[in-house]
Tab-separated table of C-alpha atoms in Angstrom:
chain	number	residue	atom	x	y	z
A	349	UNK	CA	201.306	-20.109	-9.208
A	350	UNK	CA	204.111	-17.705	-10.198
A	351	UNK	CA	205.520	-20.411	-12.462
A	352	UNK	CA	202.156	-20.829	-14.121
A	353	UNK	CA	201.942	-17.091	-14.748
A	354	UNK	CA	205.322	-17.176	-16.498
A	355	UNK	CA	204.262	-20.072	-18.696
A	356	UNK	CA	201.017	-18.343	-19.631
A	357	UNK	CA	202.930	-15.185	-20.505
A	358	UNK	CA	205.322	-17.190	-22.719
A	359	UNK	CA	202.366	-18.709	-24.569
A	360	UNK	CA	200.766	-15.325	-25.096
A	361	UNK	CA	204.034	-13.878	-26.399
A	362	UNK	CA	204.420	-16.860	-28.723
A	363	UNK	CA	200.906	-16.329	-30.032
A	364	UNK	CA	201.686	-12.650	-30.612
A	365	UNK	CA	204.641	-13.370	-32.908
A	366	UNK	CA	202.329	-13.483	-35.914
A	367	UNK	CA	201.228	-9.853	-35.556
A	368	UNK	CA	202.379	-7.387	-38.228
A	369	UNK	CA	203.844	-4.018	-37.425
A	370	UNK	CA	202.869	-0.864	-39.194
A	371	UNK	CA	205.523	1.304	-40.790
A	372	UNK	CA	206.629	4.394	-38.929
A	373	UNK	CA	208.948	6.013	-41.460
A	374	UNK	CA	208.237	9.579	-42.460
A	375	UNK	CA	207.098	9.295	-46.043
A	376	UNK	CA	204.520	10.645	-48.459
A	377	UNK	CA	203.192	8.934	-51.567
A	378	UNK	CA	201.010	9.954	-54.481
A	379	UNK	CA	199.508	8.291	-57.538
A	380	UNK	CA	199.107	10.315	-60.739
A	381	UNK	CA	197.679	9.523	-64.147
A	382	UNK	CA	199.820	11.581	-66.485
A	383	UNK	CA	201.944	11.232	-69.615
A	384	UNK	CA	199.649	8.400	-70.720
A	385	UNK	CA	200.669	6.237	-67.788
A	386	UNK	CA	200.217	5.859	-64.048
A	387	UNK	CA	202.889	7.166	-61.705
A	388	UNK	CA	203.595	6.277	-58.097
A	389	UNK	CA	205.859	8.694	-56.272
A	390	UNK	CA	207.223	8.207	-52.749
A	391	UNK	CA	209.471	10.672	-50.948
A	392	UNK	CA	210.992	10.205	-47.509
A	393	UNK	CA	212.061	12.751	-44.917
A	394	UNK	CA	210.749	16.027	-43.517
A	395	UNK	CA	210.362	17.608	-46.978
A	396	UNK	CA	208.374	14.687	-48.381
A	397	UNK	CA	205.096	16.560	-48.814
A	398	UNK	CA	206.767	19.544	-50.440
A	399	UNK	CA	208.676	17.165	-52.718
A	400	UNK	CA	205.500	15.464	-53.876
A	401	UNK	CA	203.809	18.759	-54.660
A	402	UNK	CA	206.844	19.875	-56.671
A	403	UNK	CA	206.901	16.565	-58.545
A	404	UNK	CA	203.198	16.721	-59.406
A	405	UNK	CA	203.573	20.259	-60.725
A	406	UNK	CA	206.587	19.235	-62.803
A	407	UNK	CA	204.805	16.203	-64.254
A	408	UNK	CA	201.844	18.410	-65.204
A	409	UNK	CA	204.195	20.899	-66.847
A	410	UNK	CA	206.016	18.223	-68.821
A	411	UNK	CA	202.797	16.487	-69.834
A	412	UNK	CA	201.532	19.785	-71.219
A	413	UNK	CA	204.789	20.335	-73.132
A	414	UNK	CA	205.776	16.883	-74.372
A	415	UNK	CA	202.480	15.268	-75.354
A	416	UNK	CA	202.122	14.747	-79.093
A	417	UNK	CA	198.356	14.557	-78.649
A	418	UNK	CA	197.589	17.702	-76.687
A	419	UNK	CA	196.810	20.498	-79.135
A	420	UNK	CA	198.561	23.119	-77.039
A	421	UNK	CA	201.804	21.264	-76.365
A	422	UNK	CA	205.236	22.300	-77.586
A	423	UNK	CA	205.589	19.006	-79.471
A	424	UNK	CA	202.178	19.467	-81.115
A	425	UNK	CA	203.249	22.935	-82.313
A	426	UNK	CA	206.430	21.503	-83.810
A	427	UNK	CA	204.356	18.822	-85.541
A	428	UNK	CA	202.153	21.499	-87.114
A	429	UNK	CA	205.160	23.236	-88.667
A	430	UNK	CA	204.443	21.900	-92.138
A	431	UNK	CA	208.036	22.331	-93.274
A	432	UNK	CA	208.576	25.766	-91.706
A	433	UNK	CA	210.964	26.400	-88.807
A	434	UNK	CA	209.247	26.380	-85.399
A	435	UNK	CA	210.816	28.271	-82.475
A	436	UNK	CA	211.774	26.094	-79.499
A	437	UNK	CA	213.017	27.067	-76.056
A	438	UNK	CA	216.244	25.893	-74.478
A	439	UNK	CA	214.694	22.920	-72.711
A	440	UNK	CA	213.070	21.563	-75.865
A	441	UNK	CA	216.194	22.171	-77.937
A	442	UNK	CA	218.315	20.289	-75.402
A	443	UNK	CA	215.823	17.418	-75.248
A	444	UNK	CA	215.733	17.086	-79.023
A	445	UNK	CA	219.484	17.318	-79.276
A	446	UNK	CA	219.907	14.421	-76.844
A	447	UNK	CA	217.208	12.345	-78.535
A	448	UNK	CA	218.690	12.950	-81.986
A	449	UNK	CA	222.136	11.993	-80.666
A	450	UNK	CA	220.668	8.602	-79.722
A	451	UNK	CA	219.217	8.339	-83.231
A	452	UNK	CA	222.713	8.569	-84.644
A	453	UNK	CA	224.358	6.476	-81.967
A	454	UNK	CA	221.864	3.596	-82.207
A	455	UNK	CA	221.824	3.472	-85.996
A	456	UNK	CA	218.274	4.812	-86.088
A	457	UNK	CA	216.854	2.277	-83.612
A	458	UNK	CA	215.601	5.176	-81.490
A	459	UNK	CA	213.749	7.602	-83.735
A	460	UNK	CA	211.604	10.372	-82.277
A	461	UNK	CA	209.982	10.951	-85.697
A	462	UNK	CA	208.101	7.648	-85.331
A	463	UNK	CA	204.793	9.371	-84.525
A	464	UNK	CA	203.092	9.016	-87.937
A	465	UNK	CA	203.552	5.242	-87.635
A	466	UNK	CA	202.378	5.222	-84.001
A	467	UNK	CA	199.229	7.069	-85.116
A	468	UNK	CA	198.676	4.752	-88.074
A	469	UNK	CA	198.636	1.709	-85.765
A	470	UNK	CA	196.106	3.498	-83.526
A	471	UNK	CA	198.173	3.441	-80.325
A	472	UNK	CA	197.521	7.044	-79.168
A	473	UNK	CA	193.747	6.776	-79.477
A	474	UNK	CA	193.514	3.024	-78.818
A	475	UNK	CA	191.567	2.734	-82.075
A	476	UNK	CA	193.878	-0.078	-83.139
A	477	UNK	CA	194.351	-1.071	-86.787
A	478	UNK	CA	196.930	-2.810	-88.967
A	479	UNK	CA	198.269	-0.647	-91.812
A	480	UNK	CA	198.811	-2.470	-95.109
A	481	UNK	CA	202.196	-2.717	-96.854
A	482	UNK	CA	201.551	0.306	-99.091
A	483	UNK	CA	200.740	2.449	-96.082
A	484	UNK	CA	203.820	1.204	-94.229
A	485	UNK	CA	205.956	2.152	-97.243
A	486	UNK	CA	204.475	5.667	-97.189
A	487	UNK	CA	205.117	5.913	-93.466
A	488	UNK	CA	208.769	4.989	-93.940
A	489	UNK	CA	209.116	8.075	-96.129
A	490	UNK	CA	208.264	10.380	-93.213
A	491	UNK	CA	209.920	8.490	-90.344
A	492	UNK	CA	213.470	9.757	-90.531
A	493	UNK	CA	215.224	11.191	-87.510
A	494	UNK	CA	218.135	12.183	-89.706
A	495	UNK	CA	215.937	14.749	-91.466
A	496	UNK	CA	215.134	16.789	-88.342
A	497	UNK	CA	216.785	20.197	-88.666
A	498	UNK	CA	217.612	21.547	-85.225
A	499	UNK	CA	219.402	24.858	-85.379
A	500	UNK	CA	219.786	26.471	-81.987
A	501	UNK	CA	216.354	27.861	-81.261
A	502	UNK	CA	214.293	26.443	-84.129
A	503	UNK	CA	213.373	22.997	-85.337
A	504	UNK	CA	212.129	22.130	-88.811
A	505	UNK	CA	210.342	18.965	-89.857
A	506	UNK	CA	209.570	18.088	-93.454
A	507	UNK	CA	205.835	18.020	-94.313
A	508	UNK	CA	204.238	14.847	-92.953
A	509	UNK	CA	206.882	14.313	-90.290
A	510	UNK	CA	205.834	14.298	-86.616
A	511	UNK	CA	207.714	13.990	-83.353
A	512	UNK	CA	206.873	11.681	-80.481
A	513	UNK	CA	208.960	11.952	-77.322
A	514	UNK	CA	207.213	8.974	-75.735
A	515	UNK	CA	210.406	6.922	-75.750
A	516	UNK	CA	212.272	9.453	-73.605
A	517	UNK	CA	209.599	11.551	-71.901
A	518	UNK	CA	209.139	9.468	-68.750
A	519	UNK	CA	212.879	9.103	-68.322
A	520	UNK	CA	213.302	12.862	-68.645
A	521	UNK	CA	210.468	13.428	-66.152
A	522	UNK	CA	212.165	11.105	-63.644
A	523	UNK	CA	215.449	12.984	-64.021
A	524	UNK	CA	213.671	16.309	-63.481
A	525	UNK	CA	211.883	15.052	-60.343
A	526	UNK	CA	215.167	13.750	-58.958
A	527	UNK	CA	216.739	17.169	-59.616
A	528	UNK	CA	213.897	18.953	-57.829
A	529	UNK	CA	213.962	16.578	-54.875
A	530	UNK	CA	217.720	16.893	-54.553
A	531	UNK	CA	217.386	20.703	-54.525
A	532	UNK	CA	214.835	20.335	-51.707
A	533	UNK	CA	217.235	18.198	-49.711
A	534	UNK	CA	215.325	14.942	-50.157
A	535	UNK	CA	217.854	12.123	-49.990
A	536	UNK	CA	215.598	9.101	-50.341
A	537	UNK	CA	212.736	8.491	-52.746
A	538	UNK	CA	211.267	6.042	-55.198
A	539	UNK	CA	209.573	6.860	-58.506
A	540	UNK	CA	207.561	4.409	-60.558
A	541	UNK	CA	206.535	6.142	-63.767
A	542	UNK	CA	204.566	3.408	-65.484
A	543	UNK	CA	207.233	0.776	-64.877
A	544	UNK	CA	210.138	3.193	-65.294
A	545	UNK	CA	211.707	2.990	-61.848
A	546	UNK	CA	214.027	5.622	-60.468
A	547	UNK	CA	215.627	5.310	-57.030
A	548	UNK	CA	216.895	8.466	-55.354
A	549	UNK	CA	219.640	7.750	-52.850
A	550	UNK	CA	219.374	4.651	-50.699
A	551	UNK	CA	216.371	3.422	-48.736
A	552	UNK	CA	215.644	5.383	-45.558
A	553	UNK	CA	217.446	2.721	-43.502
A	554	UNK	CA	220.538	3.156	-45.679
A	555	UNK	CA	220.208	-0.153	-47.510
A	556	UNK	CA	220.002	-0.672	-51.276
A	557	UNK	CA	216.708	-0.609	-53.101
A	558	UNK	CA	215.661	-3.917	-54.613
A	559	UNK	CA	213.933	-3.570	-57.973
A	560	UNK	CA	212.287	-6.553	-59.619
A	561	UNK	CA	212.131	-7.034	-63.378
A	562	UNK	CA	208.821	-8.363	-64.606
A	563	UNK	CA	208.543	-11.737	-66.279
A	564	UNK	CA	207.098	-10.946	-69.743
A	565	UNK	CA	205.247	-14.247	-69.703
A	566	UNK	CA	203.766	-13.955	-66.213
A	567	UNK	CA	202.729	-10.564	-64.893
A	568	UNK	CA	202.642	-11.830	-61.330
A	569	UNK	CA	206.265	-12.948	-61.393
A	570	UNK	CA	209.684	-11.397	-61.748
A	571	UNK	CA	212.656	-12.722	-63.696
A	572	UNK	CA	215.191	-11.246	-61.341
A	573	UNK	CA	215.876	-8.307	-59.054
A	574	UNK	CA	218.563	-5.620	-59.163
A	575	UNK	CA	219.946	-4.050	-55.978
A	576	UNK	CA	221.350	-0.536	-55.927
A	577	UNK	CA	220.792	3.104	-55.168
A	578	UNK	CA	220.742	6.297	-57.254
A	579	UNK	CA	219.729	4.342	-60.323
A	580	UNK	CA	217.089	4.213	-63.015
A	581	UNK	CA	215.708	0.808	-63.998
A	582	UNK	CA	213.715	1.050	-67.230
A	583	UNK	CA	212.103	-1.833	-69.093
A	584	UNK	CA	210.670	-2.034	-72.599
A	585	UNK	CA	208.502	-5.080	-73.228
A	586	UNK	CA	206.208	-6.282	-75.967
A	587	UNK	CA	203.578	-7.094	-73.332
A	588	UNK	CA	203.166	-3.501	-72.153
A	589	UNK	CA	200.720	-2.322	-74.805
A	590	UNK	CA	199.411	-4.438	-77.612
A	591	UNK	CA	196.316	-5.587	-79.437
A	592	UNK	CA	195.291	-8.750	-81.224
A	593	UNK	CA	193.718	-8.801	-84.667
A	594	UNK	CA	193.183	-11.820	-86.879
A	595	UNK	CA	194.907	-13.995	-84.306
A	596	UNK	CA	198.101	-11.914	-84.423
A	597	UNK	CA	199.258	-9.778	-81.494
A	598	UNK	CA	200.811	-6.427	-82.400
A	599	UNK	CA	202.817	-4.565	-79.767
A	600	UNK	CA	203.624	-0.876	-79.433
A	601	UNK	CA	207.413	-0.857	-79.869
A	602	UNK	CA	207.699	0.032	-83.531
A	603	UNK	CA	210.868	-0.513	-85.534
A	604	UNK	CA	211.596	2.778	-87.356
A	605	UNK	CA	213.084	0.791	-90.244
A	606	UNK	CA	209.806	-1.017	-90.957
A	607	UNK	CA	207.252	1.161	-89.140
A	608	UNK	CA	205.814	-2.122	-87.812
A	609	UNK	CA	206.151	-3.732	-84.359
A	610	UNK	CA	209.793	-4.680	-83.790
A	611	UNK	CA	210.348	-8.370	-84.456
A	612	UNK	CA	213.865	-8.561	-83.096
A	613	UNK	CA	213.658	-11.602	-80.867
A	614	UNK	CA	213.419	-9.465	-77.717
A	615	UNK	CA	210.745	-10.152	-75.120
A	616	UNK	CA	211.909	-7.447	-72.740
A	617	UNK	CA	214.929	-5.243	-72.252
A	618	UNK	CA	215.817	-3.539	-68.974
A	619	UNK	CA	218.448	-0.820	-68.848
A	620	UNK	CA	220.027	0.247	-65.551
A	621	UNK	CA	222.031	3.427	-65.111
A	622	UNK	CA	222.120	6.821	-63.427
A	623	UNK	CA	220.126	8.727	-66.080
A	624	UNK	CA	216.423	8.078	-66.561
A	625	UNK	CA	216.545	9.684	-70.004
A	626	UNK	CA	219.376	7.447	-71.185
A	627	UNK	CA	217.835	4.289	-69.747
A	628	UNK	CA	214.462	5.125	-71.325
A	629	UNK	CA	215.990	5.820	-74.742
A	630	UNK	CA	218.205	2.745	-74.682
A	631	UNK	CA	215.561	0.292	-73.497
A	632	UNK	CA	213.521	1.078	-76.610
A	633	UNK	CA	216.516	1.148	-78.948
A	634	UNK	CA	218.039	-2.099	-77.661
A	635	UNK	CA	214.651	-3.828	-77.936
A	636	UNK	CA	214.443	-2.761	-81.585
A	637	UNK	CA	218.048	-3.820	-82.242
A	638	UNK	CA	217.597	-7.398	-81.044
A	639	UNK	CA	219.929	-9.337	-78.763
A	640	UNK	CA	223.038	-9.530	-80.962
A	641	UNK	CA	223.160	-5.855	-81.933
A	642	UNK	CA	222.291	-4.890	-78.351
A	643	UNK	CA	225.206	-6.923	-76.983
A	644	UNK	CA	227.540	-5.314	-79.514
A	645	UNK	CA	226.238	-1.849	-78.576
A	646	UNK	CA	226.884	-2.510	-74.889
A	647	UNK	CA	230.411	-3.771	-75.574
A	648	UNK	CA	231.098	-0.589	-77.517
A	649	UNK	CA	229.740	1.756	-74.797
A	650	UNK	CA	229.837	0.013	-71.376
A	651	UNK	CA	228.316	3.053	-69.636
A	652	UNK	CA	225.078	1.326	-68.670
A	653	UNK	CA	223.899	-2.125	-67.656
A	654	UNK	CA	221.113	-4.237	-69.069
A	655	UNK	CA	219.095	-7.394	-68.579
A	656	UNK	CA	217.974	-8.827	-71.917
A	657	UNK	CA	215.290	-11.494	-72.110
A	658	UNK	CA	214.600	-13.053	-75.491
A	659	UNK	CA	211.410	-14.488	-76.911
A	660	UNK	CA	212.910	-17.968	-76.694
A	661	UNK	CA	213.529	-17.612	-72.971
A	662	UNK	CA	217.256	-16.807	-72.875
A	663	UNK	CA	218.430	-14.206	-70.385
A	664	UNK	CA	221.685	-12.321	-70.458
A	665	UNK	CA	222.977	-9.467	-68.353
A	666	UNK	CA	225.992	-7.210	-68.337
A	667	UNK	CA	228.982	-7.608	-66.048
A	668	UNK	CA	228.267	-4.430	-64.080
A	669	UNK	CA	225.346	-6.267	-62.478
A	670	UNK	CA	227.511	-9.027	-61.048
A	671	UNK	CA	226.781	-9.263	-57.330
A	672	UNK	CA	223.733	-6.981	-57.658
A	673	UNK	CA	221.454	-9.232	-59.695
A	674	UNK	CA	219.469	-12.075	-58.168
A	675	UNK	CA	217.874	-14.420	-60.670
A	676	UNK	CA	214.648	-16.200	-59.855
A	677	UNK	CA	215.162	-19.765	-58.630
A	678	UNK	CA	215.604	-22.110	-61.568
A	679	UNK	CA	216.305	-19.356	-64.104
A	680	UNK	CA	219.718	-19.292	-65.712
A	681	UNK	CA	221.415	-16.248	-67.134
A	682	UNK	CA	224.548	-15.586	-69.127
A	683	UNK	CA	226.824	-12.688	-68.214
A	684	UNK	CA	228.141	-10.470	-70.993
A	685	UNK	CA	231.761	-9.430	-70.560
B	312	UNK	CA	208.111	-33.439	4.274
B	313	UNK	CA	205.615	-32.802	1.590
B	314	UNK	CA	206.734	-33.824	-1.955
B	315	UNK	CA	207.210	-30.818	-4.302
B	316	UNK	CA	205.649	-31.516	-7.704
B	317	UNK	CA	206.416	-29.537	-10.861
B	318	UNK	CA	202.740	-28.631	-11.344
B	319	UNK	CA	199.686	-29.205	-9.212
B	320	UNK	CA	196.727	-30.873	-10.994
B	321	UNK	CA	194.886	-27.537	-11.016
B	322	UNK	CA	197.865	-25.736	-12.595
B	323	UNK	CA	198.151	-28.507	-15.170
B	324	UNK	CA	194.529	-28.122	-16.199
B	325	UNK	CA	194.805	-24.330	-16.515
B	326	UNK	CA	197.998	-24.685	-18.532
B	327	UNK	CA	196.438	-27.292	-20.811
B	328	UNK	CA	193.455	-25.022	-21.444
B	329	UNK	CA	195.784	-22.103	-22.246
B	330	UNK	CA	197.923	-24.258	-24.557
B	331	UNK	CA	194.841	-25.567	-26.332
B	332	UNK	CA	193.484	-22.052	-26.717
B	333	UNK	CA	196.798	-20.813	-28.142
B	334	UNK	CA	196.969	-23.761	-30.542
B	335	UNK	CA	193.430	-23.107	-31.776
B	336	UNK	CA	194.198	-19.376	-32.175
B	337	UNK	CA	197.347	-20.119	-34.164
B	338	UNK	CA	195.495	-22.583	-36.387
B	339	UNK	CA	192.603	-20.251	-37.179
B	340	UNK	CA	192.778	-18.260	-40.432
B	341	UNK	CA	193.892	-14.738	-39.503
B	342	UNK	CA	192.333	-11.482	-40.551
B	343	UNK	CA	195.403	-10.184	-42.268
B	344	UNK	CA	194.218	-6.602	-42.392
B	345	UNK	CA	195.123	-6.559	-46.077
B	346	UNK	CA	192.890	-4.223	-48.068
B	347	UNK	CA	192.474	-3.369	-51.698
B	348	UNK	CA	192.730	0.371	-52.267
B	349	UNK	CA	190.623	1.476	-55.203
B	350	UNK	CA	191.531	4.784	-56.846
B	351	UNK	CA	190.300	6.731	-59.844
B	352	UNK	CA	192.514	9.456	-61.294
B	353	UNK	CA	194.630	9.298	-58.127
B	354	UNK	CA	191.678	9.858	-55.730
B	355	UNK	CA	190.750	7.046	-53.332
B	356	UNK	CA	187.261	5.662	-53.985
B	357	UNK	CA	187.329	2.995	-51.289
B	358	UNK	CA	189.205	0.406	-49.303
B	359	UNK	CA	188.008	-3.200	-49.253
B	360	UNK	CA	189.164	-5.944	-46.884
B	361	UNK	CA	190.501	-8.909	-48.828
B	362	UNK	CA	188.798	-11.315	-46.426
B	363	UNK	CA	185.328	-9.978	-47.276
B	364	UNK	CA	184.303	-11.253	-50.732
B	365	UNK	CA	182.380	-8.689	-52.769
B	366	UNK	CA	181.957	-7.113	-56.200
B	367	UNK	CA	182.410	-3.368	-56.569
B	368	UNK	CA	181.203	-1.669	-59.773
B	369	UNK	CA	183.560	1.158	-60.728
B	370	UNK	CA	182.866	4.033	-63.094
B	371	UNK	CA	186.302	4.990	-64.410
B	372	UNK	CA	187.420	8.043	-66.333
B	373	UNK	CA	186.787	8.576	-70.051
B	374	UNK	CA	183.518	6.610	-69.958
B	375	UNK	CA	185.126	3.256	-69.129
B	376	UNK	CA	183.839	1.008	-66.362
B	377	UNK	CA	184.917	-2.183	-64.641
B	378	UNK	CA	184.157	-4.338	-61.619
B	379	UNK	CA	186.580	-4.839	-58.763
B	380	UNK	CA	186.165	-8.352	-57.435
B	381	UNK	CA	187.358	-9.395	-53.980
B	382	UNK	CA	187.464	-13.174	-53.720
B	383	UNK	CA	189.656	-15.857	-52.173
B	384	UNK	CA	191.701	-13.288	-50.275
B	385	UNK	CA	192.734	-11.381	-53.395
B	386	UNK	CA	191.535	-8.612	-55.729
B	387	UNK	CA	191.044	-8.761	-59.492
B	388	UNK	CA	189.158	-6.956	-62.231
B	389	UNK	CA	186.284	-8.238	-64.348
B	390	UNK	CA	183.992	-6.760	-66.978
B	391	UNK	CA	186.213	-3.874	-68.081
B	392	UNK	CA	184.896	-1.873	-71.018
B	393	UNK	CA	188.319	-0.408	-71.852
B	394	UNK	CA	189.973	-1.332	-75.160
B	395	UNK	CA	193.230	-2.643	-73.670
B	396	UNK	CA	191.803	-5.145	-71.154
B	397	UNK	CA	195.226	-5.342	-69.499
B	398	UNK	CA	193.504	-4.778	-66.143
B	399	UNK	CA	191.131	-7.660	-66.723
B	400	UNK	CA	193.903	-10.047	-67.739
B	401	UNK	CA	195.965	-9.233	-64.627
B	402	UNK	CA	196.297	-12.046	-62.114
B	403	UNK	CA	194.638	-11.495	-58.710
B	404	UNK	CA	196.747	-9.452	-56.291
B	405	UNK	CA	197.054	-9.764	-52.524
B	406	UNK	CA	200.504	-8.480	-51.543
B	407	UNK	CA	201.507	-4.929	-50.682
B	408	UNK	CA	203.438	-3.590	-53.668
B	409	UNK	CA	201.237	-5.283	-56.276
B	410	UNK	CA	198.903	-3.222	-58.455
B	411	UNK	CA	196.334	-3.564	-61.205
B	412	UNK	CA	196.064	-0.521	-63.442
B	413	UNK	CA	193.401	0.381	-65.997
B	414	UNK	CA	195.135	3.151	-67.883
B	415	UNK	CA	192.212	4.153	-70.158
B	416	UNK	CA	189.849	4.336	-67.182
B	417	UNK	CA	192.509	5.804	-64.867
B	418	UNK	CA	191.625	3.205	-62.240
B	419	UNK	CA	194.181	1.604	-59.972
B	420	UNK	CA	193.882	-1.166	-57.429
B	421	UNK	CA	196.712	-1.557	-54.936
B	422	UNK	CA	197.119	-3.501	-51.710
B	423	UNK	CA	197.870	-2.092	-48.284
B	424	UNK	CA	198.462	-3.901	-45.042
B	425	UNK	CA	199.268	-7.201	-46.719
B	426	UNK	CA	202.391	-9.283	-46.880
B	427	UNK	CA	205.037	-7.137	-48.576
B	428	UNK	CA	206.694	-8.008	-51.850
B	429	UNK	CA	210.376	-8.662	-51.388
B	430	UNK	CA	211.137	-6.017	-53.989
B	431	UNK	CA	210.608	-2.294	-53.442
B	432	UNK	CA	209.195	-1.898	-56.963
B	433	UNK	CA	208.915	-3.820	-60.213
B	434	UNK	CA	210.127	-2.492	-63.543
B	435	UNK	CA	208.191	-3.584	-66.569
């Protein structure tokens, strides 16, 4: 009968193999709706709860400062300047300086003065409309990052000009949260700020994070996945916010040169690097540039990595991702060197 | 000397019953424990088992509403009154790590206790 007992036990153990185990890692997570997006924050370790509270407070602070829509924000005050200098504090001056440097470096593909065009297309209020050619021509007169006068502690915009830090705000917020968490001694965390991913350290078990990149044509699928730690992974895609009118779909990534949705051949651009701000700025700019200019920009700089997916289904990635990028089965990619 | 058999007839019957029971248990559809977590503005409104089909009307923020539908072991959104309709177009979700977001209504649907996505997060 002893033998029978052993056999029965083996069967029961076999049957139990399908059971799932719950996680036991010390972690805290929160979901926030802020900065016109949804954010998922996860911190690991004994300071996780404190880290989340600090992150939520920082997101609230930045939302109140950087929103172009909130009538009490620092950006809103700058936009009301009407041609007069508006005082800015050190944080805002530094943010604008970095954003304006990208304006110059990307040949105007990233332009934080795009807000009049963003408003005209109805994206902030979701009251979508298609401006006519005459209106687009007028908008091009006031979208000009080169005309922003930043002089130490003041910024001056010409009448009609308006700033929008939407292309860098989430990246900056991620960098700030990472700074705060590092100060608290948090060594492992994951931020998802509306698809802007930022990995702090490695996973709690010491392994690399694995971040998927969404397939623009199928929201349930990924094109590929990037492994790494201490990295931002930021994607700009035409699918993220758009509307359809008269059978035409208009997306939210506007080309500053035309003030209309960028028609560059890009379907999505993912930038990978240590700085959330840089990755955020470049994902927008490289989308606007199109694949050829983006490849040339990368060859000139080589201080970031990218995965570029075109509207005709071609994928290319930069050589820094070799060994870290796993393409979906059946998908082919070309490496830029 | 009495012959020693591997199993007596009685042991064989008990073992066969146990094996049959285990086979039936393995073949039955399992309650996965996967649940859809419904949140509005970051506050949990409810948790709904994916193996219990139902329709949950949701009043979101900013005057927008939608219906969370649990069907065929997955969660999706129908009848959204938001202008984007991204939530409504999203494919049904059933794996931990997947999410449906209605940004205008500040409603999110995520999965807990389900099969995990291979990736830790998805950029896009």
